Coordinates of N, CA, C and O in Angstrom, one line a residue:
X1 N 10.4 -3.4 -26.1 CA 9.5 -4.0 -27.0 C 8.6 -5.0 -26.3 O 7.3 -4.9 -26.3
X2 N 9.3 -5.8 -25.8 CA 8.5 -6.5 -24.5 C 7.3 -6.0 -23.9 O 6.2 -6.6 -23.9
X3 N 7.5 -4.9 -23.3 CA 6.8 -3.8 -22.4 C 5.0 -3.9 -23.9 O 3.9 -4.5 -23.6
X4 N 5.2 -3.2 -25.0 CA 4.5 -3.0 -26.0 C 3.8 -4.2 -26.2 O 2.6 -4.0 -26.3
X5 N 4.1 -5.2 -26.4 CA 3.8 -6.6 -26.6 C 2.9 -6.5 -25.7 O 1.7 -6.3 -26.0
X6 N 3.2 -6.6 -24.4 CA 2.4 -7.2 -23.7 C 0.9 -5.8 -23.1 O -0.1 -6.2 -22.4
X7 N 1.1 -4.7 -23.5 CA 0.3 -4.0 -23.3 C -1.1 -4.4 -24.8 O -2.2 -4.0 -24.8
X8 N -0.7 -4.9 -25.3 CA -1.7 -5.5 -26.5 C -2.3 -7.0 -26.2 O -3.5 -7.3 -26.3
X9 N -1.4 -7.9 -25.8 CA -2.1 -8.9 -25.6 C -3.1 -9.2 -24.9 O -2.6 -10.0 -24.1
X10 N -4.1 -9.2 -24.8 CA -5.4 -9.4 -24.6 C -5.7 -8.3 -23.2 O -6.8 -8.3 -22.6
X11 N -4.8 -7.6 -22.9 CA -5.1 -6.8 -21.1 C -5.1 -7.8 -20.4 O -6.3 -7.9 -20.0
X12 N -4.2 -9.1 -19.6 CA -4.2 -9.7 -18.7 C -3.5 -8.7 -17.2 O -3.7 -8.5 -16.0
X13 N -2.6 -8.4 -18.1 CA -1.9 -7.7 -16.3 C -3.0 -6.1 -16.1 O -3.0 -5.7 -15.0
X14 N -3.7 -5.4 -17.0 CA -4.2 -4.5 -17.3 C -6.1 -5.2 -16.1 O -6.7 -4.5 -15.4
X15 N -6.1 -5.8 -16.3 CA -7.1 -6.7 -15.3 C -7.3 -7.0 -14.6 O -8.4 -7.1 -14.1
X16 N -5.8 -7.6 -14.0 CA -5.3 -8.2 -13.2 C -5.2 -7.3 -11.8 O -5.3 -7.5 -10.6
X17 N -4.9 -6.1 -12.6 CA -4.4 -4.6 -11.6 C -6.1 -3.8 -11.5 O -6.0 -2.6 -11.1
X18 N -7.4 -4.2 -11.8 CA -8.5 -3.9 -11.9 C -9.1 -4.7 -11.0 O -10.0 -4.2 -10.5
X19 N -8.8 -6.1 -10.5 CA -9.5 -6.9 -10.3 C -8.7 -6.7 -8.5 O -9.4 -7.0 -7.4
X20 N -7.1 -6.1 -8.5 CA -6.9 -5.5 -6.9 C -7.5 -4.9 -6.5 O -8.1 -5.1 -5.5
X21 N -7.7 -3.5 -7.6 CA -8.4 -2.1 -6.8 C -9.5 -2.8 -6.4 O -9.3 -3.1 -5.3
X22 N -10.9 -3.4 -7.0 CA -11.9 -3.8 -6.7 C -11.8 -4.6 -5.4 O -12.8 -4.4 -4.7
X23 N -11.0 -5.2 -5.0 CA -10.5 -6.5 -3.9 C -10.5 -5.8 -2.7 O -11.1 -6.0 -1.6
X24 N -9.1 -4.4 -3.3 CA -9.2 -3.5 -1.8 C -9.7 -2.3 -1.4 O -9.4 -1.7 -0.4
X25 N -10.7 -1.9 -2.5 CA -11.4 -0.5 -1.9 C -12.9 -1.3 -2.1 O -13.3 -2.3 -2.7
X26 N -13.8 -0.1 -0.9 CA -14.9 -0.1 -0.8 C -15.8 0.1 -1.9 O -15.6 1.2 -2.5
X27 N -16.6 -0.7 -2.3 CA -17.6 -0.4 -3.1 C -18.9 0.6 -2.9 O -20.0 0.1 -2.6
X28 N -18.7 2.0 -3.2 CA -20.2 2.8 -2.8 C -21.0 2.9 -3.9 O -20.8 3.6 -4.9
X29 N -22.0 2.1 -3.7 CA -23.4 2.6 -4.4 C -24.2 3.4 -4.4 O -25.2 3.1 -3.8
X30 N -24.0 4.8 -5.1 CA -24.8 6.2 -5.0 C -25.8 6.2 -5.8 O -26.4 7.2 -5.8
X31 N -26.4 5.1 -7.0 CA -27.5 5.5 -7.7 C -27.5 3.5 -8.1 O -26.8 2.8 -8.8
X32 N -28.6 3.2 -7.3 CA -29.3 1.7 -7.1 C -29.2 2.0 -8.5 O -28.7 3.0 -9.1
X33 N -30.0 0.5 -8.9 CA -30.6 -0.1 -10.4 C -31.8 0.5 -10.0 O -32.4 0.4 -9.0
X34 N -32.2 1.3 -11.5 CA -33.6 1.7 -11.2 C -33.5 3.1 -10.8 O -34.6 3.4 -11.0
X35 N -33.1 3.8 -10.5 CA -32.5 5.1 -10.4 C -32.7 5.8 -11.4 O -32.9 5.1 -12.4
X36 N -32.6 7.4 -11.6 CA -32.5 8.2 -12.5 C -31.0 9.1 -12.2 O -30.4 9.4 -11.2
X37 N -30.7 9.3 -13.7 CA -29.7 10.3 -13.5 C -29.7 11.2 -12.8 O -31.0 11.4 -12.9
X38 N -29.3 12.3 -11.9 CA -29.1 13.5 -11.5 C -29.7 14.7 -12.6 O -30.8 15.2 -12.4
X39 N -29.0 14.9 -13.5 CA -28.6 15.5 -14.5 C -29.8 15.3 -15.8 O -30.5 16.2 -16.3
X40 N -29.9 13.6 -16.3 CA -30.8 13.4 -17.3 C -31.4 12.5 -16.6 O -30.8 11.4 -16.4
X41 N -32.8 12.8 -16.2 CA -34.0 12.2 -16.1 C -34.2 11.4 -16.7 O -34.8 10.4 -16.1
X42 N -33.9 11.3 -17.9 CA -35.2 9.8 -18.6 C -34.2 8.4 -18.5 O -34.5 7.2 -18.7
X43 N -32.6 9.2 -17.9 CA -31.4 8.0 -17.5 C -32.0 7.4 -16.7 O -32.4 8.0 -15.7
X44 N -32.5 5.9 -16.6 CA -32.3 5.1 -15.7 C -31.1 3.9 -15.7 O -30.5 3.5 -16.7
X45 N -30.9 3.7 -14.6 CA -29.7 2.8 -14.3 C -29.9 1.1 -14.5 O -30.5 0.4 -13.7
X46 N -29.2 0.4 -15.8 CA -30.1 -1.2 -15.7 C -29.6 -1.9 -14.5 O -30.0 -3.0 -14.0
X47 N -28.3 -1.0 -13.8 CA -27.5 -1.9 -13.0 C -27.0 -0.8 -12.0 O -26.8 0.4 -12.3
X48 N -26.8 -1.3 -10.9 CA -26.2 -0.3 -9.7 C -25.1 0.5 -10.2 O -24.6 0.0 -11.2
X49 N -24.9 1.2 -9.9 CA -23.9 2.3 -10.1 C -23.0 2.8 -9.0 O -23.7 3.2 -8.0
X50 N -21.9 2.9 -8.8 CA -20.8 3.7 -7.8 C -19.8 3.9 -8.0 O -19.5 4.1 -9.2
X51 N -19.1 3.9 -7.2 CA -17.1 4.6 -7.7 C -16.6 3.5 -6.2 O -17.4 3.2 -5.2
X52 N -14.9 3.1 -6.4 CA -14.5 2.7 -5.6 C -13.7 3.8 -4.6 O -12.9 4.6 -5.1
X53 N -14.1 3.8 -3.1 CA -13.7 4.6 -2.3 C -12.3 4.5 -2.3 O -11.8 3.4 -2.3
X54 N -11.5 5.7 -2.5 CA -10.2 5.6 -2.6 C -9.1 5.7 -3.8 O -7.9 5.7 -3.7
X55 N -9.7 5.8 -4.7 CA -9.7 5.7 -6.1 C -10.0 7.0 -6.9 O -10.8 7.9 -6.4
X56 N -9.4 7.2 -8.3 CA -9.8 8.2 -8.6 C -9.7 8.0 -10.4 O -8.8 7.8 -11.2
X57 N -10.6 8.2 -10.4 CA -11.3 8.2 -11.9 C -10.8 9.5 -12.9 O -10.4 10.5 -12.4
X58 N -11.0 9.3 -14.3 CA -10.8 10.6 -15.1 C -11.2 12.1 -14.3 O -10.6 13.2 -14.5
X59 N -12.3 11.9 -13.5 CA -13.1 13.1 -13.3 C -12.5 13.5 -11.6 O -13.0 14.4 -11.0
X60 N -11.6 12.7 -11.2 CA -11.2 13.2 -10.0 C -11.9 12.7 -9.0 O -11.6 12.9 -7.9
X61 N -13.3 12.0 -9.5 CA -14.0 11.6 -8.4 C -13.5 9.6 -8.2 O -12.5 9.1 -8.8
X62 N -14.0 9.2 -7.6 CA -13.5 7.6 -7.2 C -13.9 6.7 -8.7 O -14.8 6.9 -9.5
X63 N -13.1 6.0 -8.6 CA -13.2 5.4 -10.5 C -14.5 4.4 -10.1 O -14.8 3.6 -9.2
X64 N -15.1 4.8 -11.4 CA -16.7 4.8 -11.8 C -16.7 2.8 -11.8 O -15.6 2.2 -12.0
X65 N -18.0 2.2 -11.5 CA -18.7 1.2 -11.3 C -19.7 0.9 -11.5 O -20.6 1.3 -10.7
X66 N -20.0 -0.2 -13.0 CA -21.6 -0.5 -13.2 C -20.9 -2.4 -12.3 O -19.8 -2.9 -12.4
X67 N -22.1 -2.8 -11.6 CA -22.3 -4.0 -10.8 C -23.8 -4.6 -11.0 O -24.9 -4.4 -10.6
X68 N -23.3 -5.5 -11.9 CA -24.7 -6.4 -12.3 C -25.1 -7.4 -11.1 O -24.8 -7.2 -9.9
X69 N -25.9 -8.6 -11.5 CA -26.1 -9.3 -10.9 C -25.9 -10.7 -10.8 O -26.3 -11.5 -10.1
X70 N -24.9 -10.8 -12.0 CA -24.1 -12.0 -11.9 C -23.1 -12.2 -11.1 O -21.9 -12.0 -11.4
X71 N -23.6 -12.6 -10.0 CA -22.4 -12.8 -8.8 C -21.1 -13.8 -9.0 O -21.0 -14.9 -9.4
X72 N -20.2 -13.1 -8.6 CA -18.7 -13.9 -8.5 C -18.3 -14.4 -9.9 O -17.7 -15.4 -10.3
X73 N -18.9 -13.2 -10.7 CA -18.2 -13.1 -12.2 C -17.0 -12.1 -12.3 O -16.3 -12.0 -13.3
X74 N -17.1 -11.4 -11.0 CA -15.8 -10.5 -11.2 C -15.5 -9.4 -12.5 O -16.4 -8.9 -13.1
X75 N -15.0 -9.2 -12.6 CA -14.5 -7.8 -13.7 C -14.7 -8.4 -14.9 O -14.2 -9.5 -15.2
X76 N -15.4 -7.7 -15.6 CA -16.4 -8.7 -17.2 C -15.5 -7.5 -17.9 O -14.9 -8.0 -18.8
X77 N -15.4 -6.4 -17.9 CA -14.8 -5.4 -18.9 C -14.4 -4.2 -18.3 O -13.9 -4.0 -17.3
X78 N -14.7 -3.4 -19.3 CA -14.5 -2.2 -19.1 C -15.3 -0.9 -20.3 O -15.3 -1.0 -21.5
X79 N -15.7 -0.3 -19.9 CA -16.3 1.0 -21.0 C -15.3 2.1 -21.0 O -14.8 2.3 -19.9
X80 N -14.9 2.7 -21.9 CA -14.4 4.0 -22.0 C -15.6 4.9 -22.1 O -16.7 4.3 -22.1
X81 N -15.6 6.0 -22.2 CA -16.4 7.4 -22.4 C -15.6 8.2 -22.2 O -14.7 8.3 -21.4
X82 N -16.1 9.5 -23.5 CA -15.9 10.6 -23.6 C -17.5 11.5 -23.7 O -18.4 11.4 -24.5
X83 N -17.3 12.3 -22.3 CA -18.2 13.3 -22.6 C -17.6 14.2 -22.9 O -16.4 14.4 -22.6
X84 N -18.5 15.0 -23.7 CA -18.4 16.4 -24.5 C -18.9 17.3 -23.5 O -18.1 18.3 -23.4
X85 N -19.8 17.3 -22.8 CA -20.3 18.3 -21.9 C -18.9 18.2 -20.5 O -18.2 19.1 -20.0
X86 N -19.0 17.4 -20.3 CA -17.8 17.2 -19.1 C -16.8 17.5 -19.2 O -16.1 17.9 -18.3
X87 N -16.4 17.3 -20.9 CA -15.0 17.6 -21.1 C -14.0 16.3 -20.3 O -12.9 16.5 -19.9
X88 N -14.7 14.9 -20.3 CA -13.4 14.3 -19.7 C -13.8 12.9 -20.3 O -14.9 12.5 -20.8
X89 N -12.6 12.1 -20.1 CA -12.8 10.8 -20.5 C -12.8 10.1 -19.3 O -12.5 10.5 -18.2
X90 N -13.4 8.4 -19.6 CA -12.8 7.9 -18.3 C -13.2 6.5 -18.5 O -13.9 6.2 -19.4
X91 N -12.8 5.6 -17.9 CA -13.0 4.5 -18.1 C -14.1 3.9 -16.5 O -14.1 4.4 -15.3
X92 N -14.8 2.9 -17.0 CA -16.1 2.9 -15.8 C -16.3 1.4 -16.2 O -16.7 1.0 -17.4
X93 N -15.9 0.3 -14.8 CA -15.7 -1.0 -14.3 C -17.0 -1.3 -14.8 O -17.8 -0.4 -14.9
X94 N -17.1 -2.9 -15.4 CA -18.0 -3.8 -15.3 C -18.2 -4.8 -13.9 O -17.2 -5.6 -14.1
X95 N -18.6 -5.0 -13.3 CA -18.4 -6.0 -12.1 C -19.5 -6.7 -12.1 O -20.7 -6.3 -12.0
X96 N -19.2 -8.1 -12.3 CA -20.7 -8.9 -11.7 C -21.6 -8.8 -13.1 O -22.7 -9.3 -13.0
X97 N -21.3 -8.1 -14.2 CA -22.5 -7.9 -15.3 C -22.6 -9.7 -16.1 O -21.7 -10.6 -16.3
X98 N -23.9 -9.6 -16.3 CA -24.0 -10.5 -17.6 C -24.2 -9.6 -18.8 O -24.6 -8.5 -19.0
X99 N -23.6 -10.9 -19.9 CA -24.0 -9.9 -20.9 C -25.0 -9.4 -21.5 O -25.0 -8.8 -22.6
X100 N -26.5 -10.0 -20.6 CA -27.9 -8.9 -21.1 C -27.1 -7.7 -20.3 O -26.8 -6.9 -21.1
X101 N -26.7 -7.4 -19.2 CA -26.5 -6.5 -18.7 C -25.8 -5.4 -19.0 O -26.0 -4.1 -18.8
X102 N -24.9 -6.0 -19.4 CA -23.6 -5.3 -20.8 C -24.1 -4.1 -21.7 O -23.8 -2.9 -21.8
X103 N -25.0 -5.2 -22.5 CA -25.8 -4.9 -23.8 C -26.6 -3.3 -22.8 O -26.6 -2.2 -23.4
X104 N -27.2 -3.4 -21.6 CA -28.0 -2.2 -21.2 C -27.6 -1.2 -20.8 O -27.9 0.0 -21.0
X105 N -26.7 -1.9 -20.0 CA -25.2 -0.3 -19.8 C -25.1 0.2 -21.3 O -25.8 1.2 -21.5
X106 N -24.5 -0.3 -22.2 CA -24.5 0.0 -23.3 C -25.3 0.7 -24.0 O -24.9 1.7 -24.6
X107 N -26.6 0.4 -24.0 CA -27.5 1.2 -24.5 C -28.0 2.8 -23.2 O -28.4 4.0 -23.2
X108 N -27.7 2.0 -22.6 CA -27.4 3.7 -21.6 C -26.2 4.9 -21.8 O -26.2 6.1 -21.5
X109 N -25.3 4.1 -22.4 CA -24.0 5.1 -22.3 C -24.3 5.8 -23.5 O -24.5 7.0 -23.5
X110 N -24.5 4.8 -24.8 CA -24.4 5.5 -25.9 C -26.1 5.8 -26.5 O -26.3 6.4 -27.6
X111 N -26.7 5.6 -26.0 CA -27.8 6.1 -27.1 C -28.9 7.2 -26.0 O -29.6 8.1 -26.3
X112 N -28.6 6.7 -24.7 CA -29.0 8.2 -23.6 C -28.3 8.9 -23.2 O -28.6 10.1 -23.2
X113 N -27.4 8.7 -22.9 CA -26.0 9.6 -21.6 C -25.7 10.0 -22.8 O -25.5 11.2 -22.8
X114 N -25.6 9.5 -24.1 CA -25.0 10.2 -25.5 C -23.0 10.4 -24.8 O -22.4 11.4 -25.0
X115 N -22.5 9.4 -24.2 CA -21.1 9.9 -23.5 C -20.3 9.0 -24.4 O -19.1 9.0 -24.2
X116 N -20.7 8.1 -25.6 CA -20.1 6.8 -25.9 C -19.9 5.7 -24.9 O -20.3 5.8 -23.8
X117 N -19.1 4.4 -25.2 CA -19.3 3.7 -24.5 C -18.5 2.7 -25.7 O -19.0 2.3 -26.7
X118 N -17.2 2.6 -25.3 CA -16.7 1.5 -26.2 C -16.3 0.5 -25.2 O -15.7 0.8 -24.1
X119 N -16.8 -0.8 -25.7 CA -16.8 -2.6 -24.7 C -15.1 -2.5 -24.7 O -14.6 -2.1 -25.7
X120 N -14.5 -2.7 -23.6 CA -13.1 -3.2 -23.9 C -13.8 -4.9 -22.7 O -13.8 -4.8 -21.5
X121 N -14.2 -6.2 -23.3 CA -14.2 -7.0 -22.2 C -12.8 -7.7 -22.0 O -11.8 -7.6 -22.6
X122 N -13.1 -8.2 -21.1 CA -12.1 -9.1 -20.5 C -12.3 -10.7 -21.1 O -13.3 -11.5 -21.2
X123 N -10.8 -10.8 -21.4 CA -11.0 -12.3 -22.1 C -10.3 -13.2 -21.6 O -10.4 -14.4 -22.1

């Protein structure tokens, strides 16, 4: 019961184990701020985009990273997504975001990428 408790309380150790991977893998940036999607064109990026080297995300590729520009703010949240086209879920780091920045990921995930985008932040 212990175990359950504490997987509810606010995600401290759930963060905590977000805030290593980030510490000890490489951060690659494959699509700057300002970028277009691959895929959808009218996608631009409000904030850098990449995956941590070493790591492996829903999709088998390196788990996903938006990196704003609030430096040495560290892990602000988290997004879930489910694409329908992809067929996969996955969860994709906030790092360094403010929350105008938040709010644009946001409106990228869910009202272009159409992938959803539910906030889980860090509190």
């Amino acid at each position: 019961m212990a175990e359950q408790e504490g997987a509810t309380g606010g995600g401290t150790g759930f963060f905590a184990h977000l805030d290593e991977l980030v510490a000890s893998a490489e951060l690659v940036v494959d699509r700057p701020k300002g970028s277009r999607h691959p895929r959808v064109p009218e996608a631009v990026y409000p904030v850098h985009y990449g995956y941590l080297e070493g790591t492996t995300g829903g999709d088998g590729d390196g788990a996903d990273v938006f990196v704003g520009d609030a430096s040495d703010a560290g892990v602000v949240g988290v997004f879930l997504t489910a694409d329908l086209l992809k067929r996969d879920v996955e969860v994709k780091i906030l790092l360094d975001c403010s929350p105008q920045e938040i709010e644009q990921v946001h409106h990228l995930l869910n009202d272009v990428l159409e992938i959803g985008g539910l906030l889980v932040p860090r509190r």
